[in-house]
């Protein structure tokens, strides 16, 4: 089991650019991004694998949407959010692809002419603190042809300070309840993801259990 504890000094009064949480965010953003080279991003149409908020808010133009399965990594609330759904002072918790198992999600096909713009958009959205590794992964499309395609995916960097490891449900609940960032509150992020998973006709046991706890709380 891999867990980390984020400890920051409480700051009284008005925040400023030198506060501990802002200094930590600046330091995290300065970490090098792990991205694919142009050569590794194949030419032609681009497939993107969504497993979290991309399923319900992709934010880019696509020409095809297909339920898909990625084998070798699983969906997990394993990333402390310092930006979109939390702050360094009160981290939220967001999803990453972590090693082992499999993940069902959605594969989006992007027309070749929008490839560059889409990659730029995804990097600006997913890599604000460089907590993910940008990789190409084989995914199996759950359509009649059962095609296998190579898709762009964002996998958690286990060496990053924001990697939370495998947290207990109680710890997940605490972070999600406290989390609020520039993209909104953490609770909505989790519930919207669960709703999207249900719309695809399957369940994610841990995500559904956390959603139930959020409703009860």
PDB file of C-alpha atoms in Angstrom:
ATOM      1  CA  UNK A   1       0.000   0.000   0.000  1.00  0.00           C
ATOM      2  CA  UNK A   2       1.325   3.415  -0.962  1.00  0.00           C
ATOM      3  CA  UNK A   3      -0.029   6.423   0.912  1.00  0.00           C
ATOM      4  CA  UNK A   4       1.162   9.958   1.410  1.00  0.00           C
ATOM      5  CA  UNK A   5       0.217  12.620   3.897  1.00  0.00           C
ATOM      6  CA  UNK A   6       0.133  16.229   2.746  1.00  0.00           C
ATOM      7  CA  UNK A   7       0.930  18.569   5.635  1.00  0.00           C
ATOM      8  CA  UNK A   8       0.865  22.330   5.221  1.00  0.00           C
ATOM      9  CA  UNK A   9       1.154  25.066   7.808  1.00  0.00           C
ATOM     10  CA  UNK A  10      -2.139  26.823   8.535  1.00  0.00           C
ATOM     11  CA  UNK A  11      -2.056  30.449   7.474  1.00  0.00           C
ATOM     12  CA  UNK A  12      -4.057  33.002   9.379  1.00  0.00           C
ATOM     13  CA  UNK A  13      -5.573  36.020   7.713  1.00  0.00           C
ATOM     14  CA  UNK A  14      -5.205  37.036   4.097  1.00  0.00           C
ATOM     15  CA  UNK A  15      -3.378  34.729   1.707  1.00  0.00           C
ATOM     16  CA  UNK A  16      -0.540  36.114  -0.369  1.00  0.00           C
ATOM     17  CA  UNK A  17       1.783  34.846  -3.089  1.00  0.00           C
ATOM     18  CA  UNK A  18       4.310  33.734  -0.466  1.00  0.00           C
ATOM     19  CA  UNK A  19       1.879  31.580   1.518  1.00  0.00           C
ATOM     20  CA  UNK A  20       2.897  27.912   1.950  1.00  0.00           C
ATOM     21  CA  UNK A  21       0.074  26.602  -0.233  1.00  0.00           C
ATOM     22  CA  UNK A  22       0.898  28.989  -3.091  1.00  0.00           C
ATOM     23  CA  UNK A  23       4.619  28.226  -2.867  1.00  0.00           C
ATOM     24  CA  UNK A  24       3.843  24.491  -3.040  1.00  0.00           C
ATOM     25  CA  UNK A  25       1.595  24.986  -6.083  1.00  0.00           C
ATOM     26  CA  UNK A  26       4.330  26.986  -7.823  1.00  0.00           C
ATOM     27  CA  UNK A  27       6.877  24.259  -7.050  1.00  0.00           C
ATOM     28  CA  UNK A  28       4.575  21.486  -8.297  1.00  0.00           C
ATOM     29  CA  UNK A  29       3.846  23.340 -11.538  1.00  0.00           C
ATOM     30  CA  UNK A  30       7.589  23.640 -12.106  1.00  0.00           C
ATOM     31  CA  UNK A  31       7.962  19.834 -12.210  1.00  0.00           C
ATOM     32  CA  UNK A  32       8.726  18.583 -15.731  1.00  0.00           C
ATOM     33  CA  UNK A  33       5.791  17.323 -17.785  1.00  0.00           C
ATOM     34  CA  UNK A  34       5.943  13.746 -19.061  1.00  0.00           C
ATOM     35  CA  UNK A  35       4.462  14.053 -22.540  1.00  0.00           C
ATOM     36  CA  UNK A  36       4.568  12.139 -25.786  1.00  0.00           C
ATOM     37  CA  UNK A  37       6.769  13.413 -28.609  1.00  0.00           C
ATOM     38  CA  UNK A  38       5.198  14.367 -31.923  1.00  0.00           C
ATOM     39  CA  UNK A  39       6.736  11.221 -33.426  1.00  0.00           C
ATOM     40  CA  UNK A  40       5.046   9.034 -30.826  1.00  0.00           C
ATOM     41  CA  UNK A  41       1.656  10.665 -31.445  1.00  0.00           C
ATOM     42  CA  UNK A  42       0.728   8.809 -34.635  1.00  0.00           C
ATOM     43  CA  UNK A  43      -0.558  10.691 -37.664  1.00  0.00           C
ATOM     44  CA  UNK A  44      -4.150  10.641 -38.853  1.00  0.00           C
ATOM     45  CA  UNK A  45      -7.167  10.662 -36.565  1.00  0.00           C
ATOM     46  CA  UNK A  46      -6.451  10.739 -32.835  1.00  0.00           C
ATOM     47  CA  UNK A  47      -8.172   8.515 -30.269  1.00  0.00           C
ATOM     48  CA  UNK A  48      -8.462   9.805 -26.691  1.00  0.00           C
ATOM     49  CA  UNK A  49      -9.363   7.531 -23.762  1.00  0.00           C
ATOM     50  CA  UNK A  50     -11.562   9.155 -21.118  1.00  0.00           C
ATOM     51  CA  UNK A  51     -12.132   7.548 -17.728  1.00  0.00           C
ATOM     52  CA  UNK A  52     -13.080  10.480 -15.462  1.00  0.00           C
ATOM     53  CA  UNK A  53     -14.343  13.961 -16.222  1.00  0.00           C
ATOM     54  CA  UNK A  54     -13.484  13.537 -19.914  1.00  0.00           C
ATOM     55  CA  UNK A  55     -16.399  11.072 -20.114  1.00  0.00           C
ATOM     56  CA  UNK A  56     -18.954  13.733 -19.213  1.00  0.00           C
ATOM     57  CA  UNK A  57     -17.124  16.921 -20.207  1.00  0.00           C
ATOM     58  CA  UNK A  58     -14.649  16.201 -23.006  1.00  0.00           C
ATOM     59  CA  UNK A  59     -14.274  19.836 -24.067  1.00  0.00           C
ATOM     60  CA  UNK A  60     -13.015  19.071 -27.591  1.00  0.00           C
ATOM     61  CA  UNK A  61     -14.513  18.256 -30.980  1.00  0.00           C
ATOM     62  CA  UNK A  62     -14.839  14.563 -31.838  1.00  0.00           C
ATOM     63  CA  UNK A  63     -16.351  12.557 -34.672  1.00  0.00           C
ATOM     64  CA  UNK A  64     -16.938   9.261 -32.884  1.00  0.00           C
ATOM     65  CA  UNK A  65     -17.583   8.133 -29.310  1.00  0.00           C
ATOM     66  CA  UNK A  66     -17.277   4.446 -28.397  1.00  0.00           C
ATOM     67  CA  UNK A  67     -17.332   2.608 -25.043  1.00  0.00           C
ATOM     68  CA  UNK A  68     -13.872   1.143 -24.557  1.00  0.00           C
ATOM     69  CA  UNK A  69     -11.715  -0.936 -22.241  1.00  0.00           C
ATOM     70  CA  UNK A  70      -8.068  -0.394 -21.326  1.00  0.00           C
ATOM     71  CA  UNK A  71      -6.177  -3.356 -19.842  1.00  0.00           C
ATOM     72  CA  UNK A  72      -3.199  -2.982 -17.515  1.00  0.00           C
ATOM     73  CA  UNK A  73      -4.358   0.020 -15.507  1.00  0.00           C
ATOM     74  CA  UNK A  74      -7.437   0.809 -13.456  1.00  0.00           C
ATOM     75  CA  UNK A  75      -9.415   3.925 -12.537  1.00  0.00           C
ATOM     76  CA  UNK A  76      -8.593   5.175  -9.014  1.00  0.00           C
ATOM     77  CA  UNK A  77      -9.063   8.271  -6.880  1.00  0.00           C
ATOM     78  CA  UNK A  78      -5.325   8.431  -6.379  1.00  0.00           C
ATOM     79  CA  UNK A  79      -4.431  12.050  -7.210  1.00  0.00           C
ATOM     80  CA  UNK A  80      -4.488  14.891  -4.690  1.00  0.00           C
ATOM     81  CA  UNK A  81      -6.052  17.874  -6.452  1.00  0.00           C
ATOM     82  CA  UNK A  82      -4.300  21.176  -5.784  1.00  0.00           C
ATOM     83  CA  UNK A  83      -6.019  23.030  -8.625  1.00  0.00           C
ATOM     84  CA  UNK A  84      -9.238  21.896 -10.317  1.00  0.00           C
ATOM     85  CA  UNK A  85     -10.980  20.308  -7.299  1.00  0.00           C
ATOM     86  CA  UNK A  86      -8.928  21.446  -4.328  1.00  0.00           C
ATOM     87  CA  UNK A  87      -6.010  23.554  -3.130  1.00  0.00           C
ATOM     88  CA  UNK A  88      -2.619  22.707  -1.627  1.00  0.00           C
ATOM     89  CA  UNK A  89      -4.052  23.775   1.736  1.00  0.00           C
ATOM     90  CA  UNK A  90      -7.173  21.609   1.367  1.00  0.00           C
ATOM     91  CA  UNK A  91      -6.488  19.009  -1.321  1.00  0.00           C
ATOM     92  CA  UNK A  92      -9.340  17.374  -3.143  1.00  0.00           C
ATOM     93  CA  UNK A  93      -9.078  13.990  -4.838  1.00  0.00           C
ATOM     94  CA  UNK A  94      -9.363  13.213  -8.535  1.00  0.00           C
ATOM     95  CA  UNK A  95      -8.983  10.192 -10.756  1.00  0.00           C
ATOM     96  CA  UNK A  96      -5.917   8.735 -12.370  1.00  0.00           C
ATOM     97  CA  UNK A  97      -5.099   5.541 -14.200  1.00  0.00           C
ATOM     98  CA  UNK A  98      -2.974   3.462 -11.824  1.00  0.00           C
ATOM     99  CA  UNK A  99      -1.147   0.227 -12.508  1.00  0.00           C
ATOM    100  CA  UNK A 100      -2.915  -3.125 -12.581  1.00  0.00           C
ATOM    101  CA  UNK A 101      -6.349  -4.366 -13.573  1.00  0.00           C
ATOM    102  CA  UNK A 102      -8.496  -2.832 -16.293  1.00  0.00           C
ATOM    103  CA  UNK A 103     -10.615   0.253 -16.866  1.00  0.00           C
ATOM    104  CA  UNK A 104     -13.827   0.780 -18.800  1.00  0.00           C
ATOM    105  CA  UNK A 105     -14.335   4.247 -20.202  1.00  0.00           C
ATOM    106  CA  UNK A 106     -14.998   6.085 -23.457  1.00  0.00           C
ATOM    107  CA  UNK A 107     -12.785   6.407 -26.525  1.00  0.00           C
ATOM    108  CA  UNK A 108     -13.217   9.595 -28.555  1.00  0.00           C
ATOM    109  CA  UNK A 109     -12.037   9.788 -32.169  1.00  0.00           C
ATOM    110  CA  UNK A 110     -10.770  13.223 -33.140  1.00  0.00           C
ATOM    111  CA  UNK A 111     -10.353  14.216 -36.773  1.00  0.00           C
ATOM    112  CA  UNK A 112      -6.741  14.590 -37.883  1.00  0.00           C
ATOM    113  CA  UNK A 113      -7.181  18.308 -38.579  1.00  0.00           C
ATOM    114  CA  UNK A 114      -8.029  18.893 -34.898  1.00  0.00           C
ATOM    115  CA  UNK A 115      -5.229  16.705 -33.529  1.00  0.00           C
ATOM    116  CA  UNK A 116      -2.883  19.542 -32.561  1.00  0.00           C
ATOM    117  CA  UNK A 117      -5.565  21.719 -31.004  1.00  0.00           C
ATOM    118  CA  UNK A 118      -6.953  18.755 -29.035  1.00  0.00           C
ATOM    119  CA  UNK A 119      -3.574  17.736 -27.633  1.00  0.00           C
ATOM    120  CA  UNK A 120      -2.843  21.346 -26.664  1.00  0.00           C
ATOM    121  CA  UNK A 121      -6.222  21.574 -24.927  1.00  0.00           C
ATOM    122  CA  UNK A 122      -5.748  18.312 -23.046  1.00  0.00           C
ATOM    123  CA  UNK A 123      -2.282  19.319 -21.869  1.00  0.00           C
ATOM    124  CA  UNK A 124      -3.571  22.644 -20.578  1.00  0.00           C
ATOM    125  CA  UNK A 125      -6.390  20.862 -18.757  1.00  0.00           C
ATOM    126  CA  UNK A 126      -4.750  17.683 -17.455  1.00  0.00           C
ATOM    127  CA  UNK A 127      -1.181  18.826 -16.921  1.00  0.00           C
ATOM    128  CA  UNK A 128      -1.566  21.995 -14.828  1.00  0.00           C
ATOM    129  CA  UNK A 129       0.698  20.387 -12.206  1.00  0.00           C
ATOM    130  CA  UNK A 130       2.220  17.646 -14.398  1.00  0.00           C
ATOM    131  CA  UNK A 131       0.871  14.838 -12.208  1.00  0.00           C
ATOM    132  CA  UNK A 132       0.074  12.607 -15.201  1.00  0.00           C
ATOM    133  CA  UNK A 133       2.184  10.799 -17.752  1.00  0.00           C
ATOM    134  CA  UNK A 134       0.882  11.346 -21.261  1.00  0.00           C
ATOM    135  CA  UNK A 135       1.013   7.968 -23.002  1.00  0.00           C
ATOM    136  CA  UNK A 136      -0.396   6.018 -25.914  1.00  0.00           C
ATOM    137  CA  UNK A 137      -2.244   2.871 -24.821  1.00  0.00           C
ATOM    138  CA  UNK A 138      -4.035   0.085 -26.663  1.00  0.00           C
ATOM    139  CA  UNK A 139      -7.762   0.169 -25.943  1.00  0.00           C
ATOM    140  CA  UNK A 140     -10.433  -2.258 -27.081  1.00  0.00           C
ATOM    141  CA  UNK A 141     -13.535  -0.631 -28.497  1.00  0.00           C
ATOM    142  CA  UNK A 142     -16.760  -2.227 -27.342  1.00  0.00           C
ATOM    143  CA  UNK A 143     -18.514  -2.029 -30.704  1.00  0.00           C
ATOM    144  CA  UNK A 144     -19.571  -4.712 -33.155  1.00  0.00           C
ATOM    145  CA  UNK A 145     -16.132  -4.857 -34.767  1.00  0.00           C
ATOM    146  CA  UNK A 146     -14.334  -5.083 -31.394  1.00  0.00           C
ATOM    147  CA  UNK A 147     -11.541  -2.945 -32.789  1.00  0.00           C
ATOM    148  CA  UNK A 148      -8.269  -2.310 -30.989  1.00  0.00           C
ATOM    149  CA  UNK A 149      -6.899   1.209 -31.352  1.00  0.00           C
ATOM    150  CA  UNK A 150      -4.038   3.212 -29.887  1.00  0.00           C
ATOM    151  CA  UNK A 151      -5.385   6.049 -27.739  1.00  0.00           C
ATOM    152  CA  UNK A 152      -3.937   8.984 -25.867  1.00  0.00           C
ATOM    153  CA  UNK A 153      -4.357   8.499 -22.103  1.00  0.00           C
ATOM    154  CA  UNK A 154      -3.252  10.194 -18.904  1.00  0.00           C
ATOM    155  CA  UNK A 155      -1.674   7.824 -16.363  1.00  0.00           C
ATOM    156  CA  UNK A 156      -0.731   8.951 -12.859  1.00  0.00           C
ATOM    157  CA  UNK A 157       2.947   9.569 -12.188  1.00  0.00           C
ATOM    158  CA  UNK A 158       3.643   7.557  -9.040  1.00  0.00           C
ATOM    159  CA  UNK A 159       6.715   9.648  -8.290  1.00  0.00           C
ATOM    160  CA  UNK A 160       4.781  12.910  -8.139  1.00  0.00           C
ATOM    161  CA  UNK A 161       4.034  14.620  -4.814  1.00  0.00           C
ATOM    162  CA  UNK A 162       0.316  14.541  -5.665  1.00  0.00           C
ATOM    163  CA  UNK A 163       0.175  10.764  -5.981  1.00  0.00           C
ATOM    164  CA  UNK A 164      -2.058   9.645  -3.100  1.00  0.00           C
ATOM    165  CA  UNK A 165      -1.723   5.886  -3.469  1.00  0.00           C
ATOM    166  CA  UNK A 166      -4.501   3.637  -2.245  1.00  0.00           C
ATOM    167  CA  UNK A 167      -6.510   5.627   0.296  1.00  0.00           C
ATOM    168  CA  UNK A 168      -9.219   4.163   2.483  1.00  0.00           C
ATOM    169  CA  UNK A 169     -12.803   5.085   1.643  1.00  0.00           C
ATOM    170  CA  UNK A 170     -12.908   7.198   4.805  1.00  0.00           C
ATOM    171  CA  UNK A 171      -9.880   9.207   3.653  1.00  0.00           C
ATOM    172  CA  UNK A 172     -11.322   9.526   0.152  1.00  0.00           C
ATOM    173  CA  UNK A 173     -14.584  10.830   1.599  1.00  0.00           C
ATOM    174  CA  UNK A 174     -12.786  13.396   3.758  1.00  0.00           C
ATOM    175  CA  UNK A 175     -10.831  14.819   0.836  1.00  0.00           C
ATOM    176  CA  UNK A 176     -13.822  14.861  -1.505  1.00  0.00           C
ATOM    177  CA  UNK A 177     -16.003  16.612   1.070  1.00  0.00           C
ATOM    178  CA  UNK A 178     -13.418  19.331   1.675  1.00  0.00           C
ATOM    179  CA  UNK A 179     -12.232  19.748  -1.912  1.00  0.00           C
ATOM    180  CA  UNK A 180     -13.108  22.841  -3.938  1.00  0.00           C
ATOM    181  CA  UNK A 181     -11.026  24.297  -6.754  1.00  0.00           C
ATOM    182  CA  UNK A 182     -11.302  26.433  -9.852  1.00  0.00           C
ATOM    183  CA  UNK A 183     -13.404  23.809 -11.653  1.00  0.00           C
ATOM    184  CA  UNK A 184     -15.875  23.464  -8.775  1.00  0.00           C
ATOM    185  CA  UNK A 185     -16.413  21.252  -5.779  1.00  0.00           C
ATOM    186  CA  UNK A 186     -15.018  17.750  -5.526  1.00  0.00           C
ATOM    187  CA  UNK A 187     -18.368  16.189  -4.651  1.00  0.00           C
ATOM    188  CA  UNK A 188     -19.874  17.150  -8.016  1.00  0.00           C
ATOM    189  CA  UNK A 189     -16.845  15.690  -9.808  1.00  0.00           C
ATOM    190  CA  UNK A 190     -17.314  12.290  -8.174  1.00  0.00           C
ATOM    191  CA  UNK A 191     -21.097  12.182  -8.602  1.00  0.00           C
ATOM    192  CA  UNK A 192     -20.914  13.296 -12.249  1.00  0.00           C
ATOM    193  CA  UNK A 193     -18.362  10.584 -12.972  1.00  0.00           C
ATOM    194  CA  UNK A 194     -20.535   7.916 -11.331  1.00  0.00           C
ATOM    195  CA  UNK A 195     -23.537   9.127 -13.333  1.00  0.00           C
ATOM    196  CA  UNK A 196     -21.513   8.837 -16.548  1.00  0.00           C
ATOM    197  CA  UNK A 197     -20.347   5.337 -15.595  1.00  0.00           C
ATOM    198  CA  UNK A 198     -23.967   4.286 -15.024  1.00  0.00           C
ATOM    199  CA  UNK A 199     -24.971   5.791 -18.371  1.00  0.00           C
ATOM    200  CA  UNK A 200     -22.451   3.437 -20.003  1.00  0.00           C
ATOM    201  CA  UNK A 201     -24.210   0.487 -18.367  1.00  0.00           C
ATOM    202  CA  UNK A 202     -21.638  -0.660 -15.831  1.00  0.00           C
ATOM    203  CA  UNK A 203     -20.593  -0.034 -12.237  1.00  0.00           C
ATOM    204  CA  UNK A 204     -17.364   0.874 -10.500  1.00  0.00           C
ATOM    205  CA  UNK A 205     -17.737  -0.625  -7.037  1.00  0.00           C
ATOM    206  CA  UNK A 206     -15.510   1.780  -5.125  1.00  0.00           C
ATOM    207  CA  UNK A 207     -16.784   4.881  -6.932  1.00  0.00           C
ATOM    208  CA  UNK A 208     -20.388   3.828  -6.337  1.00  0.00           C
ATOM    209  CA  UNK A 209     -19.712   3.149  -2.669  1.00  0.00           C
ATOM    210  CA  UNK A 210     -18.141   6.585  -2.267  1.00  0.00           C
ATOM    211  CA  UNK A 211     -21.100   8.199  -4.054  1.00  0.00           C
ATOM    212  CA  UNK A 212     -23.471   6.478  -1.641  1.00  0.00           C
ATOM    213  CA  UNK A 213     -21.471   7.817   1.299  1.00  0.00           C
ATOM    214  CA  UNK A 214     -21.595  11.318  -0.186  1.00  0.00           C
ATOM    215  CA  UNK A 215     -25.372  11.121  -0.549  1.00  0.00           C
ATOM    216  CA  UNK A 216     -25.725   9.886   3.022  1.00  0.00           C
ATOM    217  CA  UNK A 217     -23.439  12.627   4.338  1.00  0.00           C
TER     218      UNK A 217
END
